[in-house]
Amino acid sequence: MDILRAIDVGKQFGHSAVLEHISFSLSPGRIYALVGNNGSGKTTLFRLIMGLSFPTHGSLSLFGCQTAHDNERARRRIGALIENPILYENVSGFQNVNNIRHLKGISDRNAVDEALHKFNLQNRKRLPIRHYSMGMKQRLALACTLLGNPELLLLDEPLNGLDPSGMREIETTLLNTVRDKGTTIFISSHYLKQLYGFATDYIFIDQGHIVGSMTSSELERRCDLCVYLAIPEGERGAALKILSRTLDHDVKLLENGEICVYGFHDNLNVINNALNRERITINSVRTIGISLEDYFFQMIGGNRTC
Amino acid sequence: MLRMLRVEGRRAVQNLALWIIFGIMVVVSFWFSGMTFAKLPEELSAAYGMQYETPTPMSRGEYVFLRTMSDASFTAWLSVIAGALLIGMDFSNRTINHLIYAGNSRISILIVKLLYFYVCALFLSAVYPVANCFRYSMTWFSGLKQSDFTYVLRCVGCRTLIDMAMMSFALVPAFAFRDVIGTLVCSLIIVVVLSQLMNIIRGVGDGALIKNAIEYFPALAINKIMYRDTSVETIRKAMLYSGTMVLITWISCHLFFRKADLK
């Protein structure tokens, strides 16, 4: 059973489409990274999943639920941290987590102390929230999110405001949670290096569209080497069509006129044969390894910052 | 829903702003009550009563109770503050999102929020009447007869429903704007417009269309139904009007909140 399934989901604000034709599914026990620029629609997607907003079209199904009512109830199986931490002001860290414990219907009082201990907040638990630093608030919000061992964790840029050791600490806690409880994590970030090596699956989003999704091994393979072909200007269009039709890989025409075949380094003869059959001239061939960021830049068009 | 109610109750107890307002209300109520009622004699004659708009001679205790029950000025302003503080702030701080994350439906969240709002606002609005009665009506209360007791219960019951209707004005902006500033500004405008409208109505002669239309408007109805000799028909009309207003407000809040995009 899928933990989450989105089918053709779209969201419009007025005439502006923020998300369009979003379809994907999440399997249990994996860590999914949602990668995209600021304003690409990551937070809106999370908000739709958590019922803070409603899709203009399409459907979302949580834990196999079919109706809106069942989806509402299923949200108690999710721990969510969307945008900035949501905390009850003027009360202590302990009271914050305790309120969430009551809301989630967790009878075990020790769960609050355990959650605070997990994020090193045990010594500051009686301190009012206004005295917490940004990083402490973020950790407290994560403690609230993990309370009650949710089956799915929805984390929108959760490492914001944390120092490097805090980031490492959170990553370790999340990895332990996946390992011990089998929790599925859906995490977003625009800081790509944070997710590299952490996630098991990647979903790339740009301007409200999913532009690619792959496993971490597939991504590593694709980032390993790319083939850059220099083709005479008059034959570039035809070459692009042939390669797109023949190969099961992403093919893009770059701004400098080169054709880039992502992740295709296994057998250059296939490219050569395909183009030779159509009598297309290849001026030069070069292969270069790229980073996750470069791969993402090239996927979304190559000329925007991330 | 019970879980939500319990958490909202805990939050009300933890809400420092509510306790500050409560403290201010206690001080202001005692001060205001002293200014208004301290110089009254124990027994008000008809003439004296006329001066204070009493239809019949009565004891100071009963008169203070009557006047207190007929004074709605505190309630209107309280509802503005309470609407912004209890509902608008929840939207602004996004703490309402926790209720959605916990798997509650929007209709159940709305019901809990309305209950929370009414309980807190009614608790605050009760400070002034209680302060007045505590200072000047205790003798009358200690000697209540069966008929007096029924009268007191009727007044308290009617006043509660009328207060709920008046407070509801602040609820619609809270669910429509879903932030503190929007709620505060809009409900302030509503209160000012309504008070101006009521001043105008008072100057209009009986039988005028506008006067008939809003004769049982909560703030006006209060003055009509608090007397002992008020007819059952008048009370029924006033309650029907208030009840309808409360119901319309709830439906409006539901329509605004049902599919609203939260922050």
Short mmCIF file of C-alpha atoms in Angstrom, two decimals, chain B residues 97-189:
data_model
loop_
_atom_site.label_atom_id
_atom_site.label_comp_id
_atom_site.label_asym_id
_atom_site.label_seq_id
_atom_site.Cartn_x
_atom_site.Cartn_y
_atom_site.Cartn_z
CA ASN B 97 -2.90 24.09 12.01
CA HIS B 98 -2.09 21.71 14.88
CA LEU B 99 -5.79 20.86 15.10
CA ILE B 100 -5.83 19.95 11.41
CA TYR B 101 -2.58 17.98 11.69
CA ALA B 102 -4.18 15.99 14.52
CA GLY B 103 -6.74 14.63 12.06
CA ASN B 104 -9.76 16.75 13.00
CA SER B 105 -12.37 17.81 10.47
CA ARG B 106 -12.90 21.50 9.81
CA ILE B 107 -16.46 21.38 11.11
CA SER B 108 -15.34 19.91 14.44
CA ILE B 109 -12.55 22.52 14.68
CA LEU B 110 -15.12 25.24 14.03
CA ILE B 111 -17.44 23.92 16.74
CA VAL B 112 -14.59 23.76 19.27
CA LYS B 113 -13.40 27.25 18.38
CA LEU B 114 -16.93 28.66 18.72
CA LEU B 115 -17.39 27.00 22.10
CA TYR B 116 -13.98 28.23 23.25
CA PHE B 117 -14.78 31.75 22.11
CA TYR B 118 -18.22 31.87 23.73
CA VAL B 119 -17.05 30.38 27.03
CA CYS B 120 -14.10 32.79 27.34
CA ALA B 121 -16.04 35.85 26.13
CA LEU B 122 -19.05 35.07 28.35
CA PHE B 123 -16.71 34.50 31.31
CA LEU B 124 -15.16 37.93 30.74
CA SER B 125 -18.50 39.64 30.14
CA ALA B 126 -19.84 38.16 33.40
CA VAL B 127 -17.27 40.08 35.45
CA TYR B 128 -19.18 43.39 35.39
CA PRO B 129 -22.61 42.00 36.38
CA VAL B 130 -21.06 39.82 39.06
CA ALA B 131 -19.07 42.75 40.47
CA ASN B 132 -22.18 44.94 40.61
CA CYS B 133 -24.37 42.30 42.18
CA PHE B 134 -21.65 41.29 44.61
CA ARG B 135 -21.33 44.89 45.85
CA TYR B 136 -24.93 46.08 45.86
CA SER B 137 -27.39 43.22 45.40
CA MET B 138 -26.31 40.62 47.92
CA THR B 139 -29.07 41.55 50.40
CA TRP B 140 -31.71 41.19 47.69
CA PHE B 141 -30.21 37.90 46.44
CA SER B 142 -30.13 36.41 49.96
CA GLY B 143 -33.87 37.01 50.34
CA LEU B 144 -34.98 35.77 46.91
CA LYS B 145 -38.49 34.28 46.66
CA GLN B 146 -39.51 31.62 44.15
CA SER B 147 -40.85 34.24 41.71
CA ASP B 148 -37.69 36.34 42.10
CA PHE B 149 -35.56 33.30 41.46
CA THR B 150 -37.45 32.51 38.23
CA TYR B 151 -37.06 36.14 37.17
CA VAL B 152 -33.29 36.04 37.82
CA LEU B 153 -32.91 32.78 35.89
CA ARG B 154 -34.92 34.18 33.00
CA CYS B 155 -32.79 37.33 32.88
CA VAL B 156 -29.51 35.41 33.02
CA GLY B 157 -30.67 32.95 30.34
CA CYS B 158 -31.94 35.65 28.00
CA ARG B 159 -28.87 37.78 28.57
CA THR B 160 -26.59 34.86 27.75
CA LEU B 161 -28.26 34.22 24.40
CA ILE B 162 -28.35 37.93 23.57
CA ASP B 163 -24.66 38.25 24.48
CA MET B 164 -23.87 35.31 22.24
CA ALA B 165 -25.69 37.03 19.40
CA MET B 166 -23.77 40.28 20.00
CA MET B 167 -20.45 38.50 20.31
CA SER B 168 -21.08 36.69 17.06
CA PHE B 169 -20.43 39.91 15.17
CA ALA B 170 -16.74 39.49 15.91
CA LEU B 171 -16.73 35.84 14.81
CA VAL B 172 -17.50 36.36 11.15
CA PRO B 173 -14.55 38.74 10.53
CA ALA B 174 -12.30 36.35 12.48
CA PHE B 175 -13.09 33.46 10.14
CA ALA B 176 -13.26 35.68 7.06
CA PHE B 177 -9.93 37.50 7.52
CA ARG B 178 -8.13 34.84 9.57
CA ASP B 179 -5.68 37.27 11.18
CA VAL B 180 -5.59 39.63 14.16
CA ILE B 181 -5.49 42.99 12.38
CA GLY B 182 -8.26 42.21 9.88
CA THR B 183 -10.47 40.81 12.63
CA LEU B 184 -9.83 43.74 14.95
CA VAL B 185 -10.39 46.47 12.35
CA CYS B 186 -13.46 44.86 10.80
CA SER B 187 -15.19 44.04 14.10
CA LEU B 188 -14.41 47.53 15.41
CA ILE B 189 -16.05 49.04 12.34
#
